[in-house]
Amino acid sequence: MLLPPPSALSRNAALAAALALGAPLGSALAQQLPPAPAAAGDTAWRRCAAMTDSSDARLACFDQWAGQQSWQAPAASAAAATSTPPAEARPGTSAEAAAAPPPKPVDATLPATRIIEVAQSDGCRDEQYSTLSRFWELESGSDCGSFRFRGYRPISVSLTKASNVNRQPTSDAPGHTAAAPIDYRTAEMRVQLSVRTKLAQNLLTSENSNLRDSLWLAYSQQSYWQVFSPAISRPFRATDHEPEVMYVYPTTAQLPFGWRWRYSGIGLVHQSNGQSLPLSRSWNRAYLMTGIELDNRWTVSARLWKRLHESAADDDNPGISNYLGRGEMTVSWRPDRSNTFILTGRHSLGNANRGSARLEWLQTLGQNIGAGKSNLRLHTALFSGYGDSLIDYNRKRTVFSVGLSLVDF
């Protein structure tokens, strides 16, 4: 009779000892193992779990499976112990979520260039983006979608006091002068409504780019209400309607002293007061615009426009550009989260040397009422010059106003 070599006897003895120890150890492991591990031997484990006819046979199957696991290579066992369990083994995590790449980093020093999915942010209301980026939704992360209402100019209700009031409007056009004066008061209420919506985006920019161009439609309405004139039945002295369409293209050019060129664009605007003769006033303009910013504190926006030609018979207000101007510049300073100062200047850019200036202060109200940020502002303004309303295009006056505004961006 041939005997196995001593080395074979040693291996057989070790195998027998491991199997003897593996049975009780396997029974204990079978009670503590997770219900559905996604590792080698998964098929055998599931086969044992499916055996419901005999408890003894099921336990024996698990004992055999547990014994097999102890023979895995040490490196493989260590890797399995330290590796992150698959998505199927983590409660509440799908395989798609586990395979998704990690979010891109946020550069807090450049808030207007943050790259993040819209679904993970507040879009145009995310204050980690700059004011211009949120207002015109210049980037993918500051996008709030199309065909949704946004604020354009502040929606406001203010009490006003003027240096004078236009009781008998005049115009150089024949038949455009009021027949008799009306006893208007210099104290009024001003109501402004202004909304816009994005019609389209990515018209010229790439879908793969972080930058977004956009096409917008806007409508603004400003009314002066003689609320303190009961003797004349408190009429609306003037109401101006201003529909507008504009295209905005984003830019990221670096300028001296830390400024950045953020956008440029073109637009068409119609403005009229909806009156019949002799008070009818209207004009149409095409304009170019652009904007720059410094951090999230300073913004400068500018527009240059050209009045579209009208025949003498259709012109309600000849020479209006010499009063309301041919361009404007707006400088905004935000020293902190609660205060914004805005200066807007218009000029005729010609020999007439006329125009206007408006200084505004918007202070946040209701910040501590409820949760989240407040869009309510205390709105104080001082205007001096021509064109505070369209009926006053050729009348110079100074107006002080204080009221409440809603700012939606």
mmCIF file of C-alpha atoms in Angstrom:
data_model
loop_
_atom_site.group_PDB
_atom_site.id
_atom_site.type_symbol
_atom_site.label_atom_id
_atom_site.label_comp_id
_atom_site.label_asym_id
_atom_site.label_seq_id
_atom_site.Cartn_x
_atom_site.Cartn_y
_atom_site.Cartn_z
ATOM 1 C CA MET A 1 0.000 0.000 0.000
ATOM 2 C CA LEU A 2 1.381 3.355 -1.064
ATOM 3 C CA LEU A 3 1.308 6.194 1.500
ATOM 4 C CA PRO A 4 1.066 9.854 0.490
ATOM 5 C CA PRO A 5 4.144 11.926 1.011
ATOM 6 C CA PRO A 6 4.474 13.784 4.348
ATOM 7 C CA SER A 7 3.666 17.146 2.685
ATOM 8 C CA ALA A 8 0.397 15.763 1.360
ATOM 9 C CA LEU A 9 -0.475 14.409 4.812
ATOM 10 C CA SER A 10 0.121 17.865 6.305
ATOM 11 C CA ARG A 11 -2.118 19.505 3.742
ATOM 12 C CA ASN A 12 -4.872 16.928 4.281
ATOM 13 C CA ALA A 13 -4.695 17.422 8.047
ATOM 14 C CA ALA A 14 -4.939 21.209 7.653
ATOM 15 C CA LEU A 15 -7.880 20.809 5.296
ATOM 16 C CA ALA A 16 -9.693 18.538 7.763
ATOM 17 C CA ALA A 17 -9.072 20.960 10.623
ATOM 18 C CA ALA A 18 -10.300 23.922 8.596
ATOM 19 C CA LEU A 19 -13.456 22.063 7.596
ATOM 20 C CA ALA A 20 -14.090 21.028 11.193
ATOM 21 C CA LEU A 21 -13.749 24.621 12.365
ATOM 22 C CA GLY A 22 -15.584 26.040 9.339
ATOM 23 C CA ALA A 23 -18.866 24.306 10.170
ATOM 24 C CA PRO A 24 -19.647 26.076 13.461
ATOM 25 C CA LEU A 25 -18.033 29.278 12.213
ATOM 26 C CA GLY A 26 -20.183 29.134 9.075
ATOM 27 C CA SER A 27 -23.324 28.707 11.209
ATOM 28 C CA ALA A 28 -22.491 31.864 13.156
ATOM 29 C CA LEU A 29 -21.615 33.847 10.023
ATOM 30 C CA ALA A 30 -24.813 32.766 8.302
ATOM 31 C CA GLN A 31 -26.844 34.617 10.943
ATOM 32 C CA GLN A 32 -24.871 37.906 10.624
ATOM 33 C CA LEU A 33 -24.185 38.209 6.910
ATOM 34 C CA PRO A 34 -26.006 40.965 4.982
ATOM 35 C CA PRO A 35 -29.032 39.835 3.046
ATOM 36 C CA ALA A 36 -27.699 40.489 -0.432
ATOM 37 C CA PRO A 37 -23.920 40.903 -0.769
ATOM 38 C CA ALA A 38 -22.743 41.608 -4.300
ATOM 39 C CA ALA A 39 -19.409 39.610 -4.083
ATOM 40 C CA ALA A 40 -17.917 36.329 -5.389
ATOM 41 C CA GLY A 41 -20.095 33.368 -4.509
ATOM 42 C CA ASP A 42 -23.259 35.427 -4.726
ATOM 43 C CA THR A 43 -25.013 32.742 -6.805
ATOM 44 C CA ALA A 44 -24.285 30.020 -4.222
ATOM 45 C CA TRP A 45 -25.464 32.281 -1.406
ATOM 46 C CA ARG A 46 -28.753 32.940 -3.167
ATOM 47 C CA ARG A 47 -29.207 29.220 -3.841
ATOM 48 C CA CYS A 48 -28.904 28.514 -0.120
ATOM 49 C CA ALA A 49 -31.329 31.320 0.714
ATOM 50 C CA ALA A 50 -33.888 29.849 -1.691
ATOM 51 C CA MET A 51 -33.926 26.457 0.141
ATOM 52 C CA THR A 52 -37.083 26.606 2.287
ATOM 53 C CA ASP A 53 -38.125 22.908 2.411
ATOM 54 C CA SER A 54 -35.623 21.743 5.038
ATOM 55 C CA SER A 55 -33.997 23.873 7.708
ATOM 56 C CA ASP A 56 -31.173 21.365 8.172
ATOM 57 C CA ALA A 57 -30.372 21.261 4.484
ATOM 58 C CA ARG A 58 -30.503 25.056 4.292
ATOM 59 C CA LEU A 59 -28.128 25.398 7.278
ATOM 60 C CA ALA A 60 -25.752 22.844 5.792
ATOM 61 C CA CYS A 61 -25.701 24.756 2.523
ATOM 62 C CA PHE A 62 -24.791 27.952 4.357
ATOM 63 C CA ASP A 63 -22.093 26.061 6.313
ATOM 64 C CA GLN A 64 -20.558 24.859 3.071
ATOM 65 C CA TRP A 65 -20.725 28.351 1.553
ATOM 66 C CA ALA A 66 -19.098 29.936 4.613
ATOM 67 C CA GLY A 67 -16.307 27.406 4.555
ATOM 68 C CA GLN A 68 -15.580 28.219 0.931
ATOM 69 C CA GLN A 69 -15.259 31.933 1.737
ATOM 70 C CA SER A 70 -12.384 31.298 4.165
ATOM 71 C CA TRP A 71 -10.268 29.978 1.289
ATOM 72 C CA GLN A 72 -10.267 33.299 -0.598
ATOM 73 C CA ALA A 73 -6.871 34.881 -1.182
ATOM 74 C CA PRO A 74 -5.834 37.219 1.650
ATOM 75 C CA ALA A 75 -5.414 40.173 -0.726
ATOM 76 C CA ALA A 76 -8.863 39.710 -2.160
ATOM 77 C CA SER A 77 -10.381 39.437 1.319
ATOM 78 C CA ALA A 78 -8.623 42.600 2.479
ATOM 79 C CA ALA A 79 -9.735 44.479 -0.630
ATOM 80 C CA ALA A 80 -13.307 43.346 -0.117
ATOM 81 C CA ALA A 81 -13.212 44.441 3.537
ATOM 82 C CA THR A 82 -11.931 47.926 2.754
ATOM 83 C CA SER A 83 -13.750 48.652 -0.512
ATOM 84 C CA THR A 84 -16.958 50.693 -0.637
ATOM 85 C CA PRO A 85 -19.976 48.409 -0.943
ATOM 86 C CA PRO A 86 -21.788 48.536 -4.253
ATOM 87 C CA ALA A 87 -24.885 50.651 -4.772
ATOM 88 C CA GLU A 88 -27.174 47.638 -4.347
ATOM 89 C CA ALA A 89 -25.821 47.057 -0.816
ATOM 90 C CA ARG A 90 -26.238 50.660 0.315
ATOM 91 C CA PRO A 91 -29.740 51.515 1.449
ATOM 92 C CA GLY A 92 -31.449 54.273 -0.555
ATOM 93 C CA THR A 93 -28.750 54.451 -3.263
ATOM 94 C CA SER A 94 -29.401 53.529 -6.875
ATOM 95 C CA ALA A 95 -26.830 52.175 -9.294
ATOM 96 C CA GLU A 96 -27.174 55.318 -11.459
ATOM 97 C CA ALA A 97 -26.444 57.558 -8.462
ATOM 98 C CA ALA A 98 -23.428 55.459 -7.497
ATOM 99 C CA ALA A 99 -22.056 55.711 -11.032
ATOM 100 C CA ALA A 100 -22.573 59.507 -11.239
ATOM 101 C CA PRO A 101 -19.381 61.599 -11.186
ATOM 102 C CA PRO A 102 -18.681 63.730 -8.107
ATOM 103 C CA PRO A 103 -19.910 67.337 -8.235
ATOM 104 C CA LYS A 104 -17.549 69.874 -9.718
ATOM 105 C CA PRO A 105 -15.772 72.150 -7.269
ATOM 106 C CA VAL A 106 -17.078 75.621 -6.486
ATOM 107 C CA ASP A 107 -14.746 78.590 -6.691
ATOM 108 C CA ALA A 108 -16.197 80.990 -4.130
ATOM 109 C CA THR A 109 -13.833 83.755 -5.233
ATOM 110 C CA LEU A 110 -15.447 83.812 -8.684
ATOM 111 C CA PRO A 111 -19.155 83.556 -7.935
ATOM 112 C CA ALA A 112 -20.209 84.376 -11.484
ATOM 113 C CA THR A 113 -18.345 81.391 -12.948
ATOM 114 C CA ARG A 114 -19.568 78.673 -10.622
ATOM 115 C CA ILE A 115 -20.417 75.466 -12.503
ATOM 116 C CA ILE A 116 -23.291 73.513 -11.043
ATOM 117 C CA GLU A 117 -26.432 71.837 -12.270
ATOM 118 C CA VAL A 118 -29.587 73.965 -12.129
ATOM 119 C CA ALA A 119 -31.436 71.229 -10.257
ATOM 120 C CA GLN A 120 -28.902 71.513 -7.452
ATOM 121 C CA SER A 121 -29.115 75.297 -7.051
ATOM 122 C CA ASP A 122 -31.514 78.235 -6.898
ATOM 123 C CA GLY A 123 -30.591 79.312 -10.403
ATOM 124 C CA CYS A 124 -31.230 83.029 -10.952
ATOM 125 C CA ARG A 125 -31.890 83.461 -7.220
ATOM 126 C CA ASP A 126 -28.640 81.847 -6.082
ATOM 127 C CA GLU A 127 -26.693 84.688 -4.487
ATOM 128 C CA GLN A 128 -23.372 82.927 -5.005
ATOM 129 C CA TYR A 129 -23.627 84.241 -8.563
ATOM 130 C CA SER A 130 -23.109 87.913 -9.320
ATOM 131 C CA THR A 131 -26.000 90.333 -9.800
ATOM 132 C CA LEU A 132 -25.567 90.580 -13.572
ATOM 133 C CA SER A 133 -25.224 86.827 -13.930
ATOM 134 C CA ARG A 134 -28.477 86.238 -12.025
ATOM 135 C CA PHE A 135 -30.364 89.081 -13.712
ATOM 136 C CA TRP A 136 -29.603 87.991 -17.285
ATOM 137 C CA GLU A 137 -29.015 84.284 -16.423
ATOM 138 C CA LEU A 138 -25.659 84.341 -18.164
ATOM 139 C CA GLU A 139 -24.554 80.857 -17.057
ATOM 140 C CA SER A 140 -26.012 77.383 -16.843
ATOM 141 C CA GLY A 141 -26.076 77.508 -13.048
ATOM 142 C CA SER A 142 -27.918 80.847 -12.937
ATOM 143 C CA ASP A 143 -30.619 79.699 -15.374
ATOM 144 C CA CYS A 144 -34.260 79.661 -14.229
ATOM 145 C CA GLY A 145 -35.757 78.311 -17.456
ATOM 146 C CA SER A 146 -37.839 79.763 -20.269
ATOM 147 C CA PHE A 147 -41.400 81.125 -20.364
ATOM 148 C CA ARG A 148 -41.477 81.980 -16.675
ATOM 149 C CA PHE A 149 -42.167 85.459 -15.308
ATOM 150 C CA ARG A 150 -39.266 87.421 -13.792
ATOM 151 C CA GLY A 151 -39.011 90.910 -12.422
ATOM 152 C CA TYR A 152 -37.460 93.473 -14.751
ATOM 153 C CA ARG A 153 -37.557 96.930 -13.204
ATOM 154 C CA PRO A 154 -38.694 97.128 -9.582
ATOM 155 C CA ILE A 155 -42.420 96.582 -9.047
ATOM 156 C CA SER A 156 -43.173 99.552 -6.831
ATOM 157 C CA VAL A 157 -45.743 101.819 -5.181
ATOM 158 C CA SER A 158 -44.446 105.225 -4.104
ATOM 159 C CA LEU A 159 -45.642 108.571 -2.827
ATOM 160 C CA THR A 160 -44.114 111.451 -4.785
ATOM 161 C CA LYS A 161 -43.684 115.182 -4.392
ATOM 162 C CA ALA A 162 -42.577 117.228 -7.410
ATOM 163 C CA SER A 163 -41.270 120.722 -7.953
ATOM 164 C CA ASN A 164 -44.040 121.257 -10.526
ATOM 165 C CA VAL A 165 -46.714 119.337 -12.401
ATOM 166 C CA ASN A 166 -47.647 119.475 -16.078
ATOM 167 C CA ARG A 167 -51.213 120.827 -16.021
ATOM 168 C CA GLN A 168 -51.348 121.603 -19.750
ATOM 169 C CA PRO A 169 -49.064 119.275 -21.777
ATOM 170 C CA THR A 170 -47.651 120.642 -25.020
ATOM 171 C CA SER A 171 -45.810 119.286 -28.055
ATOM 172 C CA ASP A 172 -44.266 120.781 -31.182
ATOM 173 C CA ALA A 173 -46.490 118.521 -33.284
ATOM 174 C CA PRO A 174 -49.637 120.253 -34.567
ATOM 175 C CA GLY A 175 -52.769 119.390 -32.602
ATOM 176 C CA HIS A 176 -50.838 117.885 -29.675
ATOM 177 C CA THR A 177 -51.333 120.608 -27.045
ATOM 178 C CA ALA A 178 -54.008 120.296 -24.349
ATOM 179 C CA ALA A 179 -56.878 122.743 -24.818
ATOM 180 C CA ALA A 180 -57.080 123.823 -21.168
ATOM 181 C CA PRO A 181 -55.127 123.281 -17.949
ATOM 182 C CA ILE A 182 -56.259 120.745 -15.364
ATOM 183 C CA ASP A 183 -55.891 121.400 -11.656
ATOM 184 C CA TYR A 184 -53.360 118.632 -10.912
ATOM 185 C CA ARG A 185 -51.469 118.589 -7.617
ATOM 186 C CA THR A 186 -47.725 118.172 -7.238
ATOM 187 C CA ALA A 187 -48.202 115.318 -4.747
ATOM 188 C CA GLU A 188 -49.084 112.025 -6.440
ATOM 189 C CA MET A 189 -48.774 108.277 -6.168
ATOM 190 C CA ARG A 190 -46.581 106.443 -8.656
ATOM 191 C CA VAL A 191 -47.251 102.795 -9.501
ATOM 192 C CA GLN A 192 -44.792 100.768 -11.584
ATOM 193 C CA LEU A 193 -45.291 97.241 -12.923
ATOM 194 C CA SER A 194 -42.527 95.508 -14.829
ATOM 195 C CA VAL A 195 -42.120 91.861 -15.863
ATOM 196 C CA ARG A 196 -40.212 89.842 -18.439
ATOM 197 C CA THR A 197 -39.861 86.303 -19.683
ATOM 198 C CA LYS A 198 -37.127 84.413 -21.477
ATOM 199 C CA LEU A 199 -38.245 83.260 -24.925
ATOM 200 C CA ALA A 200 -35.196 81.203 -25.910
ATOM 201 C CA GLN A 201 -31.571 80.509 -25.036
ATOM 202 C CA ASN A 202 -28.471 78.933 -26.583
ATOM 203 C CA LEU A 203 -29.204 80.588 -29.917
ATOM 204 C CA LEU A 204 -25.520 81.281 -30.576
ATOM 205 C CA THR A 205 -23.794 79.699 -27.574
ATOM 206 C CA SER A 206 -22.998 75.994 -27.390
ATOM 207 C CA GLU A 207 -25.003 73.493 -25.350
ATOM 208 C CA ASN A 208 -21.698 72.269 -23.911
ATOM 209 C CA SER A 209 -20.626 75.738 -22.825
ATOM 210 C CA ASN A 210 -21.259 77.080 -19.349
ATOM 211 C CA LEU A 211 -22.330 80.421 -20.867
ATOM 212 C CA ARG A 212 -25.907 81.042 -22.050
ATOM 213 C CA ASP A 213 -27.184 83.683 -24.469
ATOM 214 C CA SER A 214 -30.880 84.527 -24.303
ATOM 215 C CA LEU A 215 -33.820 86.253 -25.989
ATOM 216 C CA TRP A 216 -36.220 88.168 -23.721
ATOM 217 C CA LEU A 217 -39.610 89.850 -23.911
ATOM 218 C CA ALA A 218 -40.442 92.540 -21.327
ATOM 219 C CA TYR A 219 -43.284 94.871 -20.455
ATOM 220 C CA SER A 220 -43.180 97.876 -18.127
ATOM 221 C CA GLN A 221 -45.934 100.261 -17.086
ATOM 222 C CA GLN A 222 -45.646 103.419 -15.027
ATOM 223 C CA SER A 223 -48.638 105.448 -13.823
ATOM 224 C CA TYR A 224 -49.000 108.730 -11.974
ATOM 225 C CA TRP A 225 -52.198 108.754 -9.924
ATOM 226 C CA GLN A 226 -53.677 111.998 -8.561
ATOM 227 C CA VAL A 227 -54.827 110.261 -5.400
ATOM 228 C CA PHE A 228 -54.810 113.537 -3.435
ATOM 229 C CA SER A 229 -57.128 115.377 -5.873
ATOM 230 C CA PRO A 230 -60.721 114.460 -4.922
ATOM 231 C CA ALA A 231 -62.089 117.603 -6.586
ATOM 232 C CA ILE A 232 -61.202 116.193 -10.029
ATOM 233 C CA SER A 233 -62.127 112.588 -9.119
ATOM 234 C CA ARG A 234 -58.545 111.382 -8.551
ATOM 235 C CA PRO A 235 -57.609 110.599 -12.180
ATOM 236 C CA PHE A 236 -54.502 108.901 -13.498
ATOM 237 C CA ARG A 237 -52.557 111.842 -14.879
ATOM 238 C CA ALA A 238 -50.177 109.745 -16.990
ATOM 239 C CA THR A 239 -49.709 106.075 -17.814
ATOM 240 C CA ASP A 240 -46.784 104.920 -19.978
ATOM 241 C CA HIS A 241 -46.625 101.492 -21.648
ATOM 242 C CA GLU A 242 -43.265 100.057 -22.696
ATOM 243 C CA PRO A 243 -43.040 96.637 -24.420
ATOM 244 C CA GLU A 244 -39.503 95.558 -25.230
ATOM 245 C CA VAL A 245 -37.589 92.683 -26.814
ATOM 246 C CA MET A 246 -33.874 92.164 -26.253
ATOM 247 C CA TYR A 247 -31.105 89.679 -27.044
ATOM 248 C CA VAL A 248 -28.256 89.206 -24.537
ATOM 249 C CA TYR A 249 -24.894 87.554 -25.230
ATOM 250 C CA PRO A 250 -22.619 86.617 -22.274
ATOM 251 C CA THR A 251 -18.930 87.473 -22.061
ATOM 252 C CA THR A 252 -16.229 86.855 -19.470
ATOM 253 C CA ALA A 253 -13.455 89.234 -20.569
ATOM 254 C CA GLN A 254 -11.131 90.472 -17.843
ATOM 255 C CA LEU A 255 -10.744 94.244 -17.611
ATOM 256 C CA PRO A 256 -8.251 96.382 -15.661
ATOM 257 C CA PHE A 257 -8.510 96.769 -11.878
ATOM 258 C CA GLY A 258 -10.483 93.539 -11.434
ATOM 259 C CA TRP A 259 -13.513 94.509 -13.531
ATOM 260 C CA ARG A 260 -15.132 91.959 -15.842
ATOM 261 C CA TRP A 261 -17.103 92.487 -19.036
ATOM 262 C CA ARG A 262 -20.217 90.349 -18.527
ATOM 263 C CA TYR A 263 -22.635 90.838 -21.430
ATOM 264 C CA SER A 264 -23.591 92.770 -24.543
ATOM 265 C CA GLY A 265 -26.862 92.888 -26.441
ATOM 266 C CA ILE A 266 -29.337 94.567 -28.744
ATOM 267 C CA GLY A 267 -32.981 95.492 -28.315
ATOM 268 C CA LEU A 268 -36.123 97.134 -29.674
ATOM 269 C CA VAL A 269 -38.481 99.158 -27.482
ATOM 270 C CA HIS A 270 -41.783 100.935 -28.069
ATOM 271 C CA GLN A 271 -43.039 103.511 -25.579
ATOM 272 C CA SER A 272 -46.423 105.223 -25.653
ATOM 273 C CA ASN A 273 -48.997 106.652 -23.277
ATOM 274 C CA GLY A 274 -52.024 105.116 -24.995
ATOM 275 C CA GLN A 275 -53.780 108.490 -25.282
ATOM 276 C CA SER A 276 -55.648 110.029 -28.167
ATOM 277 C CA LEU A 277 -55.066 113.531 -29.491
ATOM 278 C CA PRO A 278 -54.075 115.996 -28.225
ATOM 279 C CA LEU A 279 -52.238 114.004 -25.497
ATOM 280 C CA SER A 280 -50.888 111.153 -27.611
ATOM 281 C CA ARG A 281 -47.138 110.561 -27.150
ATOM 282 C CA SER A 282 -45.022 107.682 -28.515
ATOM 283 C CA TRP A 283 -41.676 106.720 -30.026
ATOM 284 C CA ASN A 284 -39.697 103.628 -31.085
ATOM 285 C CA ARG A 285 -36.015 102.913 -30.515
ATOM 286 C CA ALA A 286 -33.334 100.355 -31.362
ATOM 287 C CA TYR A 287 -30.454 100.112 -28.896
ATOM 288 C CA LEU A 288 -27.129 98.514 -28.071
ATOM 289 C CA MET A 289 -26.317 97.618 -24.473
ATOM 290 C CA THR A 290 -23.493 96.224 -22.380
ATOM 291 C CA GLY A 291 -22.549 95.655 -18.739
ATOM 292 C CA ILE A 292 -19.485 95.217 -16.534
ATOM 293 C CA GLU A 293 -19.040 94.334 -12.859
ATOM 294 C CA LEU A 294 -16.534 94.365 -10.025
ATOM 295 C CA ASP A 295 -16.965 91.490 -7.579
ATOM 296 C CA ASN A 296 -20.575 91.464 -6.425
ATOM 297 C CA ARG A 297 -20.524 95.098 -5.266
ATOM 298 C CA TRP A 298 -20.336 97.267 -8.384
ATOM 299 C CA THR A 299 -22.126 97.021 -11.718
ATOM 300 C CA VAL A 300 -22.133 99.441 -14.647
ATOM 301 C CA SER A 301 -24.639 99.121 -17.492
ATOM 302 C CA ALA A 302 -24.903 101.329 -20.563
ATOM 303 C CA ARG A 303 -27.283 101.770 -23.503
ATOM 304 C CA LEU A 304 -27.042 103.753 -26.724
ATOM 305 C CA TRP A 305 -30.172 104.063 -28.823
ATOM 306 C CA LYS A 306 -31.368 105.383 -32.133
ATOM 307 C CA ARG A 307 -34.933 106.570 -32.619
ATOM 308 C CA LEU A 308 -36.666 104.829 -35.512
ATOM 309 C CA HIS A 309 -37.884 107.232 -38.152
ATOM 310 C CA GLU A 310 -41.512 108.361 -38.251
ATOM 311 C CA SER A 311 -43.206 110.625 -40.754
ATOM 312 C CA ALA A 312 -44.105 114.149 -39.668
ATOM 313 C CA ALA A 313 -47.781 113.203 -39.709
ATOM 314 C CA ASP A 314 -47.203 110.309 -37.297
ATOM 315 C CA ASP A 315 -44.680 112.004 -35.013
ATOM 316 C CA ASP A 316 -46.362 112.898 -31.703
ATOM 317 C CA ASN A 317 -43.234 114.394 -30.164
ATOM 318 C CA PRO A 318 -40.667 115.876 -32.543
ATOM 319 C CA GLY A 319 -37.193 116.249 -31.091
ATOM 320 C CA ILE A 320 -37.857 113.880 -28.180
ATOM 321 C CA SER A 321 -34.275 112.580 -28.350
ATOM 322 C CA ASN A 322 -33.044 116.068 -27.491
ATOM 323 C CA TYR A 323 -34.888 115.802 -24.168
ATOM 324 C CA LEU A 324 -34.970 112.141 -23.133
ATOM 325 C CA GLY A 325 -31.507 111.593 -24.560
ATOM 326 C CA ARG A 326 -29.770 109.155 -26.876
ATOM 327 C CA GLY A 327 -28.097 107.049 -24.246
ATOM 328 C CA GLU A 328 -27.976 106.226 -20.558
ATOM 329 C CA MET A 329 -25.568 104.787 -17.990
ATOM 330 C CA THR A 330 -26.484 103.076 -14.736
ATOM 331 C CA VAL A 331 -24.020 102.577 -11.876
ATOM 332 C CA SER A 332 -25.070 100.294 -9.014
ATOM 333 C CA TRP A 333 -23.245 99.935 -5.695
ATOM 334 C CA ARG A 334 -24.108 97.224 -3.197
ATOM 335 C CA PRO A 335 -22.050 97.839 -0.038
ATOM 336 C CA ASP A 336 -23.766 94.972 1.830
ATOM 337 C CA ARG A 337 -26.589 92.475 1.431
ATOM 338 C CA SER A 338 -29.264 94.914 2.623
ATOM 339 C CA ASN A 339 -28.510 98.114 0.709
ATOM 340 C CA THR A 340 -28.229 99.036 -2.958
ATOM 341 C CA PHE A 341 -27.543 102.497 -4.398
ATOM 342 C CA ILE A 342 -28.287 103.165 -8.079
ATOM 343 C CA LEU A 343 -27.439 106.220 -10.188
ATOM 344 C CA THR A 344 -28.886 106.490 -13.704
ATOM 345 C CA GLY A 345 -27.960 109.303 -16.075
ATOM 346 C CA ARG A 346 -29.351 110.117 -19.524
ATOM 347 C CA HIS A 347 -27.979 112.641 -22.008
ATOM 348 C CA SER A 348 -28.938 113.970 -25.403
ATOM 349 C CA LEU A 349 -25.322 113.543 -26.631
ATOM 350 C CA GLY A 350 -25.783 116.590 -28.831
ATOM 351 C CA ASN A 351 -25.922 120.344 -28.865
ATOM 352 C CA ALA A 352 -29.147 120.367 -26.831
ATOM 353 C CA ASN A 353 -27.212 119.291 -23.701
ATOM 354 C CA ARG A 354 -30.325 117.973 -21.920
ATOM 355 C CA GLY A 355 -31.053 114.797 -20.034
ATOM 356 C CA SER A 356 -31.844 113.564 -16.552
ATOM 357 C CA ALA A 357 -30.414 111.918 -13.439
ATOM 358 C CA ARG A 358 -32.064 109.530 -10.996
ATOM 359 C CA LEU A 359 -30.574 108.474 -7.643
ATOM 360 C CA GLU A 360 -32.172 105.493 -5.872
ATOM 361 C CA TRP A 361 -31.668 103.710 -2.564
ATOM 362 C CA LEU A 362 -33.171 100.264 -2.017
ATOM 363 C CA GLN A 363 -33.032 98.846 1.510
ATOM 364 C CA THR A 364 -34.145 95.293 2.272
ATOM 365 C CA LEU A 365 -37.157 94.912 4.563
ATOM 366 C CA GLY A 366 -38.571 91.807 6.251
ATOM 367 C CA GLN A 367 -35.278 89.939 6.327
ATOM 368 C CA ASN A 368 -36.016 88.543 9.794
ATOM 369 C CA ILE A 369 -39.662 87.688 9.123
ATOM 370 C CA GLY A 370 -40.063 84.012 8.224
ATOM 371 C CA ALA A 371 -37.433 81.913 6.468
ATOM 372 C CA GLY A 372 -35.353 82.709 3.425
ATOM 373 C CA LYS A 373 -34.422 86.031 1.870
ATOM 374 C CA SER A 374 -36.825 88.928 1.375
ATOM 375 C CA ASN A 375 -37.502 90.660 -1.958
ATOM 376 C CA LEU A 376 -39.229 93.626 -0.283
ATOM 377 C CA ARG A 377 -37.378 96.946 -0.408
ATOM 378 C CA LEU A 378 -37.820 100.405 1.014
ATOM 379 C CA HIS A 379 -37.388 102.412 -2.192
ATOM 380 C CA THR A 380 -36.287 106.049 -1.987
ATOM 381 C CA ALA A 381 -35.557 108.013 -5.177
ATOM 382 C CA LEU A 382 -34.704 111.520 -6.370
ATOM 383 C CA PHE A 383 -35.169 112.442 -10.054
ATOM 384 C CA SER A 384 -34.254 115.647 -11.835
ATOM 385 C CA GLY A 385 -34.480 116.410 -15.550
ATOM 386 C CA TYR A 386 -36.664 115.653 -18.551
ATOM 387 C CA GLY A 387 -38.848 112.636 -19.247
ATOM 388 C CA ASP A 388 -39.936 111.404 -15.836
ATOM 389 C CA SER A 389 -43.073 110.425 -17.750
ATOM 390 C CA LEU A 390 -43.715 110.498 -21.485
ATOM 391 C CA ILE A 391 -46.204 113.347 -21.247
ATOM 392 C CA ASP A 392 -43.424 115.338 -19.526
ATOM 393 C CA TYR A 393 -40.791 114.591 -22.181
ATOM 394 C CA ASN A 394 -40.185 118.333 -22.802
ATOM 395 C CA ARG A 395 -40.772 119.549 -19.239
ATOM 396 C CA LYS A 396 -38.026 119.678 -16.633
ATOM 397 C CA ARG A 397 -38.911 118.873 -13.043
ATOM 398 C CA THR A 398 -37.524 117.413 -9.817
ATOM 399 C CA VAL A 399 -39.361 114.564 -8.082
ATOM 400 C CA PHE A 400 -38.758 112.960 -4.690
ATOM 401 C CA SER A 401 -40.418 109.594 -3.997
ATOM 402 C CA VAL A 402 -40.504 107.040 -1.202
ATOM 403 C CA GLY A 403 -42.332 103.735 -1.202
ATOM 404 C CA LEU A 404 -42.081 99.944 -1.371
ATOM 405 C CA SER A 405 -40.672 97.804 -4.152
ATOM 406 C CA LEU A 406 -40.391 94.129 -4.991
ATOM 407 C CA VAL A 407 -37.122 93.044 -6.598
ATOM 408 C CA ASP A 408 -37.144 89.573 -8.154
ATOM 409 C CA PHE A 409 -33.546 88.475 -8.766
#
